[in-house]
Amino acid sequence: VDQSTLPGAEVEPKVVSQSPRIYLFDDLLSAEECEYLIKLGSGRLKPAGVVLETDDKYTVQQTSRNNEQIWITPEEEKHLPLLQHVLKRIHRVAHVPDTDAEALQIGRYEAGQKYEGHLDSDPIHDVTRPATMLIYLEDVKSGGDTLFP
C-alpha cells in the first residue's frame, strides 16, 4: 500500500504535563480513520475485562469498569492496510516500537459507563506498558473525561 495515498498526518503534540507525561495530539487520526476503527469494532464489542490481583487475572466485572471493548487480532494488524497505516503512525508519535506494544484495543463508553482510577502499567501483575495512547474516535457533547491525578 502506498502510504502517501492514505489519510491522516503526524502532528506535533501539545504538552499537557511533564509529570506525569501527558501529550495531546489534536487530529492525529483523520475522520476516515476514526470511522474505519469504529466499523472494525462494530458488532464485536464485549464487556471489558480488568487486571486483578487474582489467578483469573483478566476478568470481567462491573464495579470498576463497565464499558465494552475488543482487542484487535494479530492477523488483522498484519493484513488490513489502513489499520497498519494507523498503527505505524501511533508507534511513531509514541516513540514505542511495535515490538514493545500489545494489541490495539477499541473500546466504547456509553453514557454512565466508566473505568475507575487504576494503574495502566503494573509490572507486579505482568502489565508492563511503556506508554498508553488514548484516541477518541468521536466527539461528545459532555463527559468522556480521562483524569490524571
Short mmCIF file of C-alpha atoms in Angstrom, two decimals, residues 13-142:
data_model
loop_
_atom_site.label_atom_id
_atom_site.label_comp_id
_atom_site.label_asym_id
_atom_site.label_seq_id
_atom_site.Cartn_x
_atom_site.Cartn_y
_atom_site.Cartn_z
CA PRO A 13 1.81 17.33 20.36
CA LYS A 14 0.76 19.89 22.91
CA VAL A 15 2.48 19.25 26.25
CA VAL A 16 -0.24 18.99 28.89
CA SER A 17 2.01 17.80 31.73
CA GLN A 18 5.57 16.63 32.25
CA SER A 19 4.77 14.73 35.46
CA PRO A 20 3.03 12.56 34.58
CA ARG A 21 3.99 12.91 30.91
CA ILE A 22 0.81 13.76 29.02
CA TYR A 23 0.78 14.94 25.42
CA LEU A 24 -2.22 15.93 23.35
CA PHE A 25 -2.27 15.22 19.61
CA ASP A 26 -5.17 17.08 18.02
CA ASP A 27 -6.49 15.32 14.92
CA LEU A 28 -3.92 12.52 14.98
CA LEU A 29 -6.39 10.37 13.05
CA SER A 30 -8.49 11.53 10.15
CA ALA A 31 -12.29 11.29 10.23
CA GLU A 32 -11.98 8.42 7.73
CA GLU A 33 -9.59 6.52 10.02
CA CYS A 34 -11.82 7.07 13.06
CA GLU A 35 -14.84 5.78 11.16
CA TYR A 36 -12.82 2.78 9.96
CA LEU A 37 -11.87 1.85 13.55
CA ILE A 38 -15.46 2.29 14.75
CA LYS A 39 -16.66 -0.05 12.00
CA LEU A 40 -13.85 -2.51 12.77
CA GLY A 41 -15.17 -2.83 16.31
CA SER A 42 -18.86 -2.73 15.41
CA GLY A 43 -20.73 -5.88 16.34
CA ARG A 44 -17.68 -7.34 18.08
CA LEU A 45 -17.60 -5.42 21.36
CA LYS A 46 -17.78 -7.45 24.58
CA PRO A 47 -17.77 -6.46 28.26
CA ALA A 48 -14.26 -5.17 29.05
CA GLY A 49 -12.01 -7.01 31.46
CA VAL A 50 -9.66 -5.65 34.09
CA VAL A 51 -6.39 -6.88 35.56
CA LEU A 52 -6.98 -8.12 39.10
CA GLU A 53 -4.74 -9.48 41.82
CA THR A 54 -6.13 -13.00 41.36
CA ASP A 55 -5.41 -16.13 39.37
CA ASP A 56 -8.20 -15.07 36.98
CA LYS A 57 -6.14 -12.02 36.01
CA TYR A 58 -8.21 -10.66 33.10
CA THR A 59 -11.73 -10.84 34.38
CA VAL A 60 -14.96 -9.07 33.58
CA GLN A 61 -16.55 -7.25 36.48
CA GLN A 62 -18.87 -4.27 36.71
CA THR A 63 -17.64 -2.43 39.81
CA SER A 64 -14.62 -0.57 38.46
CA ARG A 65 -15.18 -0.96 34.72
CA ASN A 66 -18.39 -1.42 32.78
CA ASN A 67 -17.67 -0.43 29.18
CA GLU A 68 -17.24 -2.66 26.14
CA GLN A 69 -14.11 -3.37 24.11
CA ILE A 70 -12.34 -5.67 21.70
CA TRP A 71 -8.69 -6.50 21.13
CA ILE A 72 -7.64 -6.31 17.50
CA THR A 73 -6.13 -9.63 16.42
CA PRO A 74 -2.54 -10.05 15.18
CA GLU A 75 -3.98 -11.26 11.86
CA GLU A 76 -5.94 -8.02 11.44
CA GLU A 77 -2.87 -5.96 12.36
CA LYS A 78 -0.86 -7.77 9.68
CA HIS A 79 -3.42 -7.88 6.87
CA LEU A 80 -5.53 -4.71 6.98
CA PRO A 81 -3.63 -1.91 5.18
CA LEU A 82 -5.46 1.04 6.72
CA LEU A 83 -5.09 -0.45 10.20
CA GLN A 84 -1.36 -0.97 9.57
CA HIS A 85 -1.08 2.66 8.47
CA VAL A 86 -2.80 3.90 11.66
CA LEU A 87 -0.70 1.65 13.91
CA LYS A 88 2.57 2.79 12.32
CA ARG A 89 1.66 6.41 13.00
CA ILE A 90 0.68 5.64 16.60
CA HIS A 91 4.01 3.91 17.21
CA ARG A 92 5.97 6.75 15.61
CA VAL A 93 4.38 9.53 17.64
CA ALA A 94 4.52 7.47 20.86
CA HIS A 95 8.20 6.60 20.24
CA VAL A 96 7.39 2.97 21.07
CA PRO A 97 8.39 0.23 18.62
CA ASP A 98 5.60 -2.11 17.59
CA THR A 99 7.56 -4.98 19.13
CA ASP A 100 7.03 -3.35 22.57
CA ALA A 101 3.28 -2.89 22.21
CA GLU A 102 0.27 -5.00 22.99
CA ALA A 103 -2.61 -5.36 20.58
CA LEU A 104 -4.78 -2.36 19.82
CA GLN A 105 -7.95 -2.15 21.89
CA ILE A 106 -11.12 -0.49 20.67
CA GLY A 107 -13.46 0.49 23.48
CA ARG A 108 -16.83 2.13 23.71
CA TYR A 109 -18.23 4.03 26.65
CA GLU A 110 -21.93 4.83 26.66
CA ALA A 111 -23.45 7.45 28.98
CA GLY A 112 -22.88 6.37 32.59
CA GLN A 113 -20.14 3.86 31.80
CA LYS A 114 -16.72 4.15 33.40
CA TYR A 115 -13.32 2.78 34.17
CA GLU A 116 -12.38 3.80 37.71
CA GLY A 117 -8.92 5.06 38.61
CA HIS A 118 -6.26 2.43 38.01
CA LEU A 119 -2.61 1.95 37.11
CA ASP A 120 -2.13 1.40 33.41
CA SER A 121 1.25 -0.22 33.96
CA ASP A 122 1.51 -2.68 36.84
CA PRO A 123 4.65 -4.84 36.49
CA ILE A 124 3.85 -6.77 39.68
CA HIS A 125 0.81 -8.18 37.86
CA ASP A 126 2.51 -8.67 34.47
CA VAL A 127 1.16 -5.48 32.90
CA THR A 128 4.18 -3.55 31.66
CA ARG A 129 3.31 -0.69 29.32
CA PRO A 130 5.95 1.87 28.32
CA ALA A 131 3.15 4.26 27.31
CA THR A 132 -0.59 4.42 26.84
CA MET A 133 -2.24 6.25 23.98
CA LEU A 134 -5.93 7.11 24.19
CA ILE A 135 -7.57 8.10 20.92
CA TYR A 136 -11.09 9.46 20.98
CA LEU A 137 -12.86 8.36 17.79
CA GLU A 138 -15.94 10.55 18.24
CA ASP A 139 -16.66 13.94 19.75
CA VAL A 140 -19.19 14.04 22.58
CA LYS A 141 -21.16 16.99 23.96
CA SER A 142 -20.18 16.19 27.55
#
